[in-house]
Coordinates of C-alpha atoms and ligand atoms in Angstrom, one line a residue:
M1 CA 140.0 89.8 14.9
D2 CA 143.8 90.1 15.2
T3 CA 145.1 87.5 17.5
P4 CA 148.7 87.0 18.8
P5 CA 150.7 84.0 17.6
F6 CA 150.3 80.7 19.3
S7 CA 153.8 81.0 20.7
E8 CA 152.7 84.0 22.8
L9 CA 149.9 82.2 24.6
G10 CA 152.2 80.4 27.1
L11 CA 151.8 76.9 25.7
P12 CA 154.6 74.3 26.1
D13 CA 156.8 73.4 23.1
T14 CA 155.3 70.0 22.6
L15 CA 151.9 71.5 21.9
L16 CA 153.4 74.3 19.7
A17 CA 155.1 71.7 17.6
A18 CA 151.8 69.8 17.1
I19 CA 150.0 73.0 16.2
E20 CA 152.8 73.7 13.6
T21 CA 152.4 70.2 12.2
L22 CA 148.6 70.7 11.9
G23 CA 149.4 73.9 10.0
Y24 CA 147.2 76.2 12.2
E25 CA 148.7 79.5 11.5
R26 CA 147.2 81.6 14.3
P27 CA 144.7 81.1 17.2
S28 CA 141.1 81.7 16.5
P29 CA 139.6 84.5 18.8
I30 CA 138.1 82.0 21.3
Q31 CA 141.5 80.3 21.5
A32 CA 143.5 83.5 22.0
M33 CA 141.1 84.6 24.8
S34 CA 140.7 81.3 26.6
I35 CA 144.1 79.7 26.6
P36 CA 146.1 82.2 28.7
P37 CA 143.6 82.4 31.7
A38 CA 143.0 78.7 31.5
L39 CA 146.8 78.1 31.8
L40 CA 146.8 80.4 34.8
G41 CA 144.3 78.0 36.5
K42 CA 141.2 80.2 36.2
D43 CA 137.7 78.9 35.7
L44 CA 136.2 80.0 32.4
V45 CA 132.9 80.4 30.7
G46 CA 133.4 80.4 26.9
L47 CA 130.4 81.5 24.9
S48 CA 131.1 80.2 21.4
A49 CA 129.5 78.2 18.7
T50 CA 130.6 75.1 16.9
G51 CA 133.3 75.9 14.3
S52 CA 134.9 78.6 16.3
G53 CA 137.9 76.4 17.3
K54 CA 136.6 75.9 20.8
T55 CA 137.8 72.3 21.0
A56 CA 141.4 73.4 20.7
A57 CA 140.6 76.3 23.1
F58 CA 140.0 73.9 25.9
T59 CA 142.1 70.9 24.8
L60 CA 145.4 72.8 24.6
P61 CA 145.3 74.1 28.3
A62 CA 144.1 70.7 29.4
L63 CA 147.0 69.0 27.7
A64 CA 149.4 71.6 29.1
K65 CA 148.3 70.7 32.6
L66 CA 148.4 66.9 32.2
D67 CA 151.2 64.9 33.7
V68 CA 151.9 62.0 31.3
K69 CA 154.0 60.2 33.9
Q70 CA 150.9 59.6 36.1
G71 CA 148.5 56.8 34.9
Y72 CA 145.2 58.1 36.4
P73 CA 142.4 60.4 35.1
Q74 CA 143.4 64.0 35.4
V75 CA 141.2 65.7 32.9
L76 CA 137.5 65.1 32.3
I77 CA 135.7 66.4 29.2
L78 CA 131.9 66.1 29.1
C79 CA 130.2 66.1 25.7
P80 CA 126.5 65.8 24.8
T81 CA 126.9 63.0 22.1
R82 CA 129.0 60.1 21.2
E83 CA 129.9 61.8 17.9
L84 CA 131.2 64.8 19.7
A85 CA 133.1 62.7 22.2
V86 CA 134.9 60.8 19.5
Q87 CA 135.6 64.1 17.6
V88 CA 137.0 65.8 20.7
C89 CA 139.1 62.7 21.5
E90 CA 140.5 62.8 17.9
E91 CA 141.5 66.5 18.4
V92 CA 143.1 65.6 21.7
H93 CA 145.2 63.0 19.9
R94 CA 146.1 65.4 17.1
L95 CA 147.1 68.2 19.5
G96 CA 148.8 65.8 21.9
A97 CA 150.7 63.9 19.1
K98 CA 154.1 65.0 20.4
M99 CA 153.3 64.1 24.1
N100 CA 154.9 60.8 24.7
G101 CA 152.9 58.7 27.1
L102 CA 149.6 60.5 26.6
H103 CA 146.6 58.2 27.1
A104 CA 143.2 59.6 26.2
T105 CA 140.0 57.6 25.8
P106 CA 136.4 58.3 24.7
V107 CA 133.6 56.8 26.9
Y108 CA 130.1 56.8 25.6
G109 CA 126.8 55.0 25.8
G110 CA 125.5 52.6 23.1
A111 CA 128.9 50.9 22.8
P112 CA 130.2 47.7 24.6
I113 CA 131.4 48.6 28.1
D114 CA 134.3 46.1 28.2
R115 CA 136.7 47.9 26.0
Q116 CA 136.0 51.1 27.8
L117 CA 136.7 49.4 31.1
R118 CA 140.0 48.2 29.8
A119 CA 141.0 51.6 28.5
L120 CA 140.1 53.2 31.8
R121 CA 142.0 50.6 33.8
S122 CA 145.0 50.8 31.6
G123 CA 145.9 54.3 32.8
A124 CA 143.8 56.8 30.8
Q125 CA 144.8 60.4 31.9
L126 CA 142.2 62.3 29.8
V127 CA 138.6 60.9 29.6
V128 CA 136.1 62.4 27.1
G129 CA 132.6 61.1 27.5
T130 CA 128.9 61.5 27.6
P131 CA 127.4 62.1 31.0
G132 CA 125.2 58.9 31.3
R133 CA 128.0 56.4 30.6
L134 CA 130.6 58.3 32.6
L135 CA 128.3 58.2 35.6
D136 CA 127.8 54.5 35.1
H137 CA 131.6 54.1 35.2
L138 CA 131.9 56.3 38.3
R139 CA 129.3 54.2 40.1
R140 CA 131.0 51.0 39.1
G141 CA 134.3 52.3 40.4
S142 CA 135.9 52.0 37.0
F143 CA 136.3 55.8 36.6
D144 CA 138.4 57.3 39.4
A145 CA 137.4 60.9 39.7
S146 CA 139.3 61.6 42.8
R147 CA 142.4 63.2 41.1
I148 CA 140.7 65.2 38.3
K149 CA 142.5 68.6 38.0
M150 CA 140.4 70.0 35.2
A151 CA 136.7 69.4 34.2
I152 CA 135.5 70.7 30.9
L153 CA 131.8 71.0 29.8
D154 CA 131.6 71.1 26.0
E155 CA 128.2 72.3 24.7
A156 CA 126.8 72.6 28.2
D157 CA 123.5 74.0 26.9
R158 CA 123.0 71.0 24.6
M159 CA 123.8 68.6 27.4
L160 CA 121.1 70.2 29.5
D161 CA 118.6 70.2 26.6
M162 CA 119.2 66.5 26.2
G163 CA 118.2 66.0 29.8
F164 CA 121.6 65.2 31.4
K165 CA 121.1 67.7 34.3
D166 CA 121.1 65.0 37.1
E167 CA 124.0 63.1 35.6
M168 CA 126.1 66.2 35.3
D169 CA 125.3 67.3 38.8
E170 CA 126.3 64.0 40.2
L171 CA 129.5 63.8 38.2
L172 CA 130.6 67.3 39.0
A173 CA 129.8 66.8 42.7
A174 CA 132.1 63.8 42.7
L175 CA 135.1 65.7 41.5
P176 CA 137.7 67.3 43.9
A177 CA 136.6 70.7 45.0
D178 CA 139.9 72.4 44.0
R179 CA 139.6 71.4 40.4
Q180 CA 139.5 73.9 37.6
T181 CA 136.3 74.0 35.5
L182 CA 135.8 75.3 32.0
F183 CA 132.3 75.7 30.7
F184 CA 131.7 76.0 27.0
S185 CA 128.3 76.8 25.7
A186 CA 126.8 78.3 22.5
T187 CA 124.1 80.1 24.5
M188 CA 123.6 81.3 28.0
N189 CA 120.3 80.4 29.7
P190 CA 119.1 79.8 33.2
G191 CA 120.1 76.2 33.2
V192 CA 123.7 77.0 32.2
S193 CA 123.8 79.9 34.7
R194 CA 122.7 77.5 37.5
L195 CA 125.5 75.0 36.6
I196 CA 128.1 77.7 36.5
Q197 CA 127.0 79.1 39.9
K198 CA 126.9 75.7 41.5
F199 CA 130.1 74.3 40.1
G200 CA 132.2 77.3 38.9
N201 CA 134.7 79.2 41.0
S202 CA 134.3 82.9 40.0
P203 CA 134.8 82.1 36.3
E204 CA 136.0 84.6 33.8
V205 CA 133.4 85.0 31.0
I206 CA 134.8 85.0 27.5
Q207 CA 132.5 86.2 24.7
I208 CA 133.6 87.0 21.3
E209 CA 132.2 90.4 20.3
Q210 CA 130.4 89.9 17.1
K211 CA 129.0 93.1 15.6
A212 CA 126.9 92.1 12.7
R213 CA 128.3 93.3 9.4
T214 CA 126.8 93.5 6.0
V215 CA 128.5 92.5 2.9
S216 CA 126.9 94.4 0.0
T217 CA 127.8 93.8 -3.6
V218 CA 129.2 90.3 -3.4
E219 CA 127.1 87.4 -4.7
Q220 CA 127.5 84.7 -2.1
S221 CA 126.9 81.0 -2.6
Y222 CA 128.0 77.6 -1.3
F223 CA 128.5 74.1 -2.6
E224 CA 128.2 71.0 -0.6
V225 CA 131.5 69.2 -1.2
R226 CA 133.4 66.4 0.5
Q227 CA 137.0 67.1 1.3
R228 CA 138.3 64.7 -1.3
S229 CA 136.2 66.3 -4.1
K230 CA 137.1 69.9 -3.4
V231 CA 139.8 70.3 -6.0
E232 CA 137.6 68.7 -8.7
V233 CA 134.7 71.0 -7.9
L234 CA 137.0 74.0 -7.7
S235 CA 138.3 73.2 -11.2
R236 CA 134.8 72.9 -12.5
I237 CA 133.7 76.2 -11.1
L238 CA 136.9 77.9 -12.4
D239 CA 136.3 76.3 -15.9
M240 CA 132.7 77.4 -16.0
N241 CA 133.6 81.0 -15.4
P242 CA 137.3 81.5 -15.8
P243 CA 138.2 84.5 -13.4
R244 CA 140.7 87.1 -14.3
L245 CA 142.0 86.9 -10.8
G246 CA 140.8 84.7 -8.0
I247 CA 141.8 84.0 -4.4
I248 CA 141.3 80.7 -2.6
F249 CA 141.3 80.8 1.2
C250 CA 142.4 77.8 3.2
N251 CA 142.5 77.5 7.0
T252 CA 146.0 75.9 7.3
K253 CA 149.3 76.1 5.6
R254 CA 149.1 72.4 4.8
S255 CA 145.7 72.9 3.0
V256 CA 147.3 75.8 1.0
D257 CA 150.2 73.6 -0.1
E258 CA 148.0 70.7 -1.1
C259 CA 145.4 72.9 -2.9
T260 CA 148.1 74.8 -4.9
E261 CA 149.9 71.6 -5.9
D262 CA 146.7 70.1 -7.1
L263 CA 145.8 73.2 -9.1
V264 CA 149.2 73.5 -10.7
N265 CA 149.0 69.8 -11.6
R266 CA 145.7 70.5 -13.3
G267 CA 147.3 73.2 -15.4
Y268 CA 146.1 76.3 -13.6
A269 CA 148.4 79.3 -13.1
A270 CA 148.2 79.1 -9.3
D271 CA 150.6 80.1 -6.6
R272 CA 150.5 80.3 -2.8
L273 CA 151.0 82.6 0.2
H274 CA 151.2 81.5 3.8
G275 CA 153.3 82.2 6.9
D276 CA 156.2 80.0 5.9
I277 CA 156.8 81.9 2.6
T278 CA 159.7 84.3 2.8
Q279 CA 159.1 88.0 2.4
Q280 CA 161.1 88.0 -0.9
M281 CA 159.1 85.1 -2.3
R282 CA 155.8 86.8 -1.1
E283 CA 156.6 89.9 -3.1
R284 CA 157.5 87.9 -6.2
V285 CA 154.2 86.0 -5.9
L286 CA 152.2 89.1 -5.4
K287 CA 153.8 90.9 -8.4
R288 CA 153.0 87.9 -10.6
F289 CA 149.4 87.9 -9.3
R290 CA 149.0 91.7 -10.0
D291 CA 150.5 91.2 -13.4
G292 CA 148.1 88.4 -14.1
A293 CA 150.9 85.8 -14.6
V294 CA 149.4 84.0 -11.6
E295 CA 145.6 83.9 -12.0
I296 CA 144.8 82.1 -8.8
L297 CA 146.3 82.8 -5.4
V298 CA 145.9 80.2 -2.6
A299 CA 146.4 81.8 0.8
T300 CA 145.8 81.7 4.5
D301 CA 144.0 84.7 6.2
V302 CA 147.2 86.0 7.7
A303 CA 149.2 85.8 4.5
A304 CA 146.5 87.6 2.6
R305 CA 146.3 90.5 5.0
G306 CA 147.0 93.9 3.5
L307 CA 146.5 92.6 0.0
D308 CA 144.9 95.3 -2.0
I309 CA 144.1 94.3 -5.5
E310 CA 141.0 95.5 -7.3
E311 CA 140.5 93.1 -10.1
I312 CA 139.7 90.0 -8.0
D313 CA 136.4 88.6 -9.3
I314 CA 136.1 85.5 -7.2
V315 CA 137.0 84.4 -3.7
F316 CA 136.7 80.8 -2.5
N317 CA 136.4 79.7 1.0
Y318 CA 138.0 76.3 0.3
D319 CA 137.9 75.8 4.0
L320 CA 135.2 77.7 5.9
P321 CA 136.9 80.1 8.4
T322 CA 136.6 79.5 12.1
D323 CA 135.9 83.2 12.7
P324 CA 133.0 84.8 10.9
E325 CA 135.0 88.1 10.8
D326 CA 137.5 86.3 8.6
Y327 CA 134.7 85.5 6.3
V328 CA 133.9 89.1 5.9
H329 CA 137.5 90.0 5.4
R330 CA 138.0 87.3 2.8
I331 CA 135.0 88.1 0.7
G332 CA 135.7 91.8 1.0
R333 CA 138.7 91.1 -1.4
T334 CA 136.3 90.9 -4.2
G335 CA 133.5 93.3 -5.5
R336 CA 135.8 96.3 -5.0
A337 CA 135.5 99.7 -6.7
G338 CA 132.0 99.0 -7.9
R339 CA 132.9 95.8 -9.7
S340 CA 130.7 92.7 -9.2
G341 CA 132.3 90.0 -7.1
R342 CA 131.5 86.4 -6.2
A343 CA 132.2 84.5 -3.0
V344 CA 132.0 80.7 -3.1
S345 CA 132.2 78.5 0.0
F346 CA 132.8 74.8 0.3
V347 CA 130.8 73.2 3.1
Y348 CA 130.1 69.7 4.3
G349 CA 128.3 68.0 7.1
R350 CA 128.4 69.9 10.4
E351 CA 130.0 72.9 8.7
I352 CA 126.5 73.9 7.6
Y353 CA 126.0 75.2 11.1
R354 CA 129.0 77.4 10.8
L355 CA 127.7 78.7 7.5
Q356 CA 124.4 79.5 9.3
S357 CA 126.2 81.5 11.9
I358 CA 128.1 83.4 9.2
E359 CA 124.7 84.1 7.6
R360 CA 123.4 85.5 10.9
Y361 CA 126.6 87.5 11.4
T362 CA 126.6 89.0 8.0
R363 CA 122.9 89.3 7.8
S364 CA 122.9 87.9 4.4
V365 CA 121.7 84.8 2.6
I366 CA 124.2 82.4 1.1
K367 CA 122.5 80.4 -1.5
R368 CA 123.2 76.8 -2.4
E369 CA 124.4 76.0 -5.8
R370 CA 124.6 72.7 -7.7
I371 CA 128.0 71.3 -8.7
P372 CA 128.3 71.6 -12.5
S373 CA 128.5 68.2 -14.2
V374 CA 131.5 67.2 -16.3
E375 CA 129.2 67.5 -19.4
Q376 CA 128.2 71.1 -18.5
V377 CA 131.9 72.0 -18.0
E378 CA 132.9 70.4 -21.3
G379 CA 130.0 72.3 -23.1
R380 CA 131.0 75.6 -21.5
R381 CA 134.7 75.1 -22.4
A382 CA 133.7 74.5 -26.0
D383 CA 131.6 77.7 -25.9
L384 CA 134.5 79.7 -24.6
I385 CA 136.8 78.3 -27.4
F386 CA 134.2 79.3 -30.0
D387 CA 133.9 82.8 -28.4
D388 CA 137.6 83.2 -28.8
L389 CA 137.5 81.8 -32.3
K390 CA 134.8 84.3 -33.3
E391 CA 136.9 87.1 -31.9
R392 CA 139.9 85.9 -33.9
L393 CA 138.0 85.6 -37.1
E394 CA 136.5 89.1 -36.6
S395 CA 139.8 90.7 -35.8
G396 CA 141.6 88.9 -38.6
K397 CA 144.6 88.2 -36.4
F398 CA 145.5 84.7 -37.5
D399 CA 147.8 82.9 -39.9
S400 CA 146.1 81.5 -43.0
Y401 CA 147.7 78.0 -43.3
Q402 CA 146.2 78.0 -46.7
D403 CA 148.3 75.1 -48.2
N404 CA 147.8 72.8 -45.2
I405 CA 144.1 73.4 -45.2
D406 CA 143.7 73.0 -48.9
R407 CA 145.5 69.6 -48.6
L408 CA 143.0 68.4 -46.0
L409 CA 140.1 69.6 -48.2
E410 CA 141.6 67.8 -51.2
Q411 CA 141.7 64.6 -49.1
G412 CA 138.0 64.9 -48.7
H413 CA 137.7 66.4 -45.2
T414 CA 134.9 68.9 -44.9
P415 CA 135.6 72.4 -43.4
T416 CA 133.2 71.5 -40.6
D417 CA 135.2 68.4 -39.7
I418 CA 138.5 70.2 -39.8
A419 CA 137.2 73.0 -37.5
G420 CA 135.6 70.4 -35.1
A421 CA 138.9 68.4 -34.9
L422 CA 140.8 71.6 -34.2
V423 CA 138.5 72.6 -31.4
T424 CA 138.7 69.1 -29.9
M425 CA 142.5 69.4 -30.0
I426 CA 142.4 72.7 -28.3
R427 CA 140.1 71.4 -25.6
E428 CA 142.2 68.4 -24.9
A429 CA 145.4 70.4 -24.9
S430 CA 144.2 72.3 -21.9
G431 CA 144.8 69.1 -20.0
R432 CA 141.9 69.8 -17.7
E433 CA 139.7 66.8 -18.0
G434 CA 137.2 66.4 -15.3
S435 CA 137.1 63.3 -13.0
A436 CA 134.1 61.8 -11.4
I437 CA 133.1 62.8 -7.9
E438 CA 130.6 61.0 -5.7
E439 CA 128.1 63.8 -6.3
D440 CA 128.0 62.8 -10.0
R441 CA 127.0 59.3 -9.2
E442 CA 124.5 60.1 -6.5
P443 CA 122.5 63.1 -7.9
E444 CA 119.8 63.0 -5.2
R445 CA 120.7 65.6 -2.6
R446 CA 120.0 65.7 1.1
E447 CA 118.0 68.6 2.5
R448 CA 120.2 71.5 3.5
R449 CA 119.1 71.7 7.1
E450 CA 119.2 68.0 7.7
A451 CA 121.3 67.1 10.8
P452 CA 124.5 65.6 9.5
R453 CA 125.5 62.0 10.4
R454 CA 129.0 61.3 11.8
D455 CA 130.1 59.8 8.5
D456 CA 129.3 63.1 6.8
R457 CA 131.8 65.1 8.7
P458 CA 134.4 66.8 6.7
Q459 CA 137.4 64.5 6.4
R460 CA 140.0 67.1 7.1
D461 CA 142.6 64.7 8.3
D462 CA 142.0 62.0 5.7
R463 CA 143.9 63.9 3.1
P464 CA 146.3 61.6 1.4
Q465 CA 149.9 61.8 2.6
R466 CA 152.4 61.5 -0.2
D467 CA 154.5 59.0 1.8
D468 CA 151.5 56.8 2.5
R469 CA 150.9 55.9 -1.2
P470 CA 150.8 52.2 -1.9
Q471 CA 153.9 50.8 -3.4
R472 CA 153.7 50.8 -7.2
D473 CA 153.8 47.5 -8.9
D474 CA 156.8 47.3 -11.2
R475 CA 155.0 45.0 -13.6
G476 CA 152.3 47.5 -14.3
P477 CA 152.1 49.6 -17.4
R478 CA 153.6 53.1 -17.9
H479 CA 151.8 55.8 -19.7
D480 CA 152.1 59.3 -21.1
G481 CA 149.8 61.2 -18.7
P482 CA 150.9 64.3 -16.9
R483 CA 148.3 63.9 -14.1
D484 CA 149.1 60.9 -12.1
I485 CA 150.6 63.3 -9.6
I486 CA 147.0 63.6 -8.4
P487 CA 147.0 62.6 -4.8
Q488 CA 145.7 59.2 -4.1
E489 CA 143.6 58.4 -1.0
S490 CA 145.2 56.0 1.4
G491 CA 143.8 52.5 1.1
M492 CA 143.3 53.0 -2.6
T493 CA 145.4 51.6 -5.5
R494 CA 145.5 53.4 -8.8
L495 CA 144.8 51.2 -11.8
F496 CA 145.7 52.0 -15.4
L497 CA 143.0 51.4 -18.1
S498 CA 144.1 51.4 -21.7
L499 CA 141.2 53.4 -23.0
G500 CA 140.6 57.1 -22.7
K501 CA 138.8 60.1 -24.1
T502 CA 139.8 59.6 -27.7
H503 CA 138.1 56.2 -27.5
G504 CA 134.9 58.0 -26.5
V505 CA 135.0 56.6 -23.0
M506 CA 133.2 58.5 -20.2
A507 CA 133.8 58.2 -16.4
K508 CA 130.3 57.0 -15.7
E509 CA 130.8 54.1 -18.3
I510 CA 134.0 53.0 -16.5
V511 CA 132.1 53.1 -13.2
G512 CA 129.2 51.1 -14.6
M513 CA 131.6 48.5 -16.2
L514 CA 133.6 48.0 -13.0
Y515 CA 130.5 47.6 -10.7
R516 CA 129.0 45.2 -13.3
E517 CA 132.0 43.1 -14.2
A518 CA 134.0 43.1 -11.0
G519 CA 131.0 42.9 -8.7
L520 CA 132.3 45.7 -6.4
P521 CA 130.2 47.0 -3.4
D522 CA 128.4 50.2 -4.0
G523 CA 130.2 53.5 -3.6
C524 CA 133.7 52.0 -3.2
L525 CA 135.4 53.4 -6.2
G526 CA 137.7 56.5 -5.8
R527 CA 138.8 59.1 -8.3
I528 CA 138.6 58.4 -12.0
T529 CA 140.7 60.5 -14.3
L530 CA 140.4 60.4 -18.1
F531 CA 143.3 61.1 -20.4
P532 CA 143.2 61.1 -24.2
K533 CA 144.6 57.6 -24.5
H534 CA 144.2 56.0 -21.1
S535 CA 142.4 56.4 -17.8
L536 CA 143.4 56.1 -14.1
V537 CA 141.0 54.5 -11.6
D538 CA 141.4 54.5 -7.9
V539 CA 140.2 51.2 -6.4
P540 CA 140.3 50.0 -2.8
E541 CA 143.4 47.9 -2.3
Q542 CA 141.4 44.8 -1.3
F543 CA 139.6 44.7 -4.7
V544 CA 142.6 45.2 -7.0
G545 CA 143.0 41.4 -7.8
Q546 CA 139.2 41.0 -8.3
V547 CA 139.0 44.0 -10.7
I548 CA 142.0 42.9 -12.8
D549 CA 140.8 39.2 -13.0
R550 CA 137.2 39.9 -13.7
T551 CA 137.7 42.6 -16.3
R552 CA 140.1 40.5 -18.4
N553 CA 137.5 39.7 -21.1
A554 CA 135.3 42.7 -20.6
R555 CA 134.8 45.5 -23.2
L556 CA 134.1 49.2 -23.0
R557 CA 132.4 50.9 -26.0
G558 CA 132.8 47.5 -27.7
R559 CA 136.6 47.5 -27.3
P560 CA 138.8 45.1 -25.4
F561 CA 141.2 46.8 -22.9
R562 CA 144.0 46.3 -20.6
M563 CA 143.7 47.0 -16.9
D564 CA 146.6 46.8 -14.4
V565 CA 148.3 48.5 -11.5
D566 CA 149.5 51.9 -12.7
R567 CA 153.2 52.6 -12.7
G568 CA 153.1 56.3 -13.5
P569 CA 154.4 58.2 -16.5
A570 CA 157.1 56.5 -18.6
Ligands
LIG1 P1 135.7 73.4 16.4 O1 135.0 74.7 16.6 O2 136.6 73.1 17.6 O3 134.8 72.3 16.0 O4 136.8 73.6 15.2 C1 136.4 73.8 13.9 C2 137.5 73.4 12.9 O5 138.6 74.4 12.9 C3 138.2 72.1 13.2 O6 138.3 71.4 12.0 C4 139.6 72.5 13.7 O7 140.5 71.5 13.4 C5 139.9 73.8 13.0 N1 140.7 74.7 13.8 C6 140.7 74.9 15.1 N2 141.6 75.9 15.4 C7 142.2 76.3 14.3 C8 143.1 77.3 14.0 N3 143.7 78.0 14.9 N4 143.5 77.4 12.7 C9 142.9 76.7 11.7 N5 142.0 75.7 11.9 C10 141.6 75.5 13.2

């Protein structure tokens, strides 16, 4: 669905600036339809599912109405669970990042009440909470509901299903009668209707028209991938089946920038398109993509609009779209003109629900695939080199190098060794060595439909910021690797290890050695990258000393090694 830009919705500049920083390029349909009437003070009923961008749809007008100079509760957001309350409060902080003096707090059951009391007393203006605990605060007098201007019910149907009817009734009845109320619900049922009738004031009903669409020839699948492993998994998929042309769709400009940078650092011919790219640059990128000089285009939905290229054989949903219609548009870029096409989506945690609604919308089954292992990728890469080699031999298009080869044969090297060494060199020269991901270390998978835990939520905002990188230690070693530009997670320090692929070392051996020798807690290691002559290992800052000390006399593949804080390329 085409939506107008955020700047046309009537939002104040402070919020537009925060949206720009987050890299949201345009409103999702529920945002475009809810924000203008909500800003006009109307009551709303928004029928929309998780993943549609509904949180920003109600948070933005709520923040626009809030007076940061007043230190009392003005906006109340009711959520069914503690997880959702925390998540919504995080979005409030992200979208309100440019509002000086904003004070928002989550309030939920199962947590000590003291801290919540302090937060409420110290001037919270926006309160996000679960009905039971909020009612508790209302009764104790610690939550002042008398000046609430706007009440929002997030996932109203779920709150009723969870048996919060009485609490919601009591809370809503305690609010000023002239307040504005926004009801958000995935479904409409008699319970939700009753709530709306009792507590709404002729609300406008907003429902996103979703005509089911079928997507025919495209083979659709998904991989369960954590945010931090997305680039590694993407590289593995690309290496298993190198596409002629592929498009990677991201939801934000920031995500496009980061993904492109990571791919270029890994040696792929990738370039990007998003709303901040000038028209002149856009044309240049598209020409290079059409010509095949750029094999992988990373883009937002808006930037890819109107793109009509037939030879695209794979489309990635690096971020799952908020609008199922965008999914259909995205994957429609492949499988054109009778060609076969493939659409791959990356999904994690709660996003599985969004995938299910896409399946319903497209009336198609999106099958789960397993992430290829480093070994499978290595094997496949060798196969591809041998395929090329065979083609060369058959076409006769190669130089003979007779003298050099004869010399090696005279020195006693067999033809098999010479060929093997050459293929190894070609493989290494591609500079695309895989790094470990958590999925490699924990092969056992969760069931697809299992309800995700809070820790499993995609960590969209945990992306490492370049400026947050730990200071490098000047005493550490320097190396010849091209890839320490790989972003480092905050809280992690990158260590240099003086052994690499040519020493036959594998990522899982480094992991084993570190847990064994340094006694690290399970699952704490970050990214491991193998280079021909060295490796880089991301270790939580607090364990750096422990790792360096305890591995001093350790061996890997029978060899002693040096381990120190990495200083980057010489
Ligand atoms: P929600 O439906 O509110 O759970 O949002 C789903 C995801 O979409 C969240 O990760 C949001 O940060 C993200 N999101 C919300 N609005 C936009 C937008 N206009 N553009 C890109 N991402 C968005």
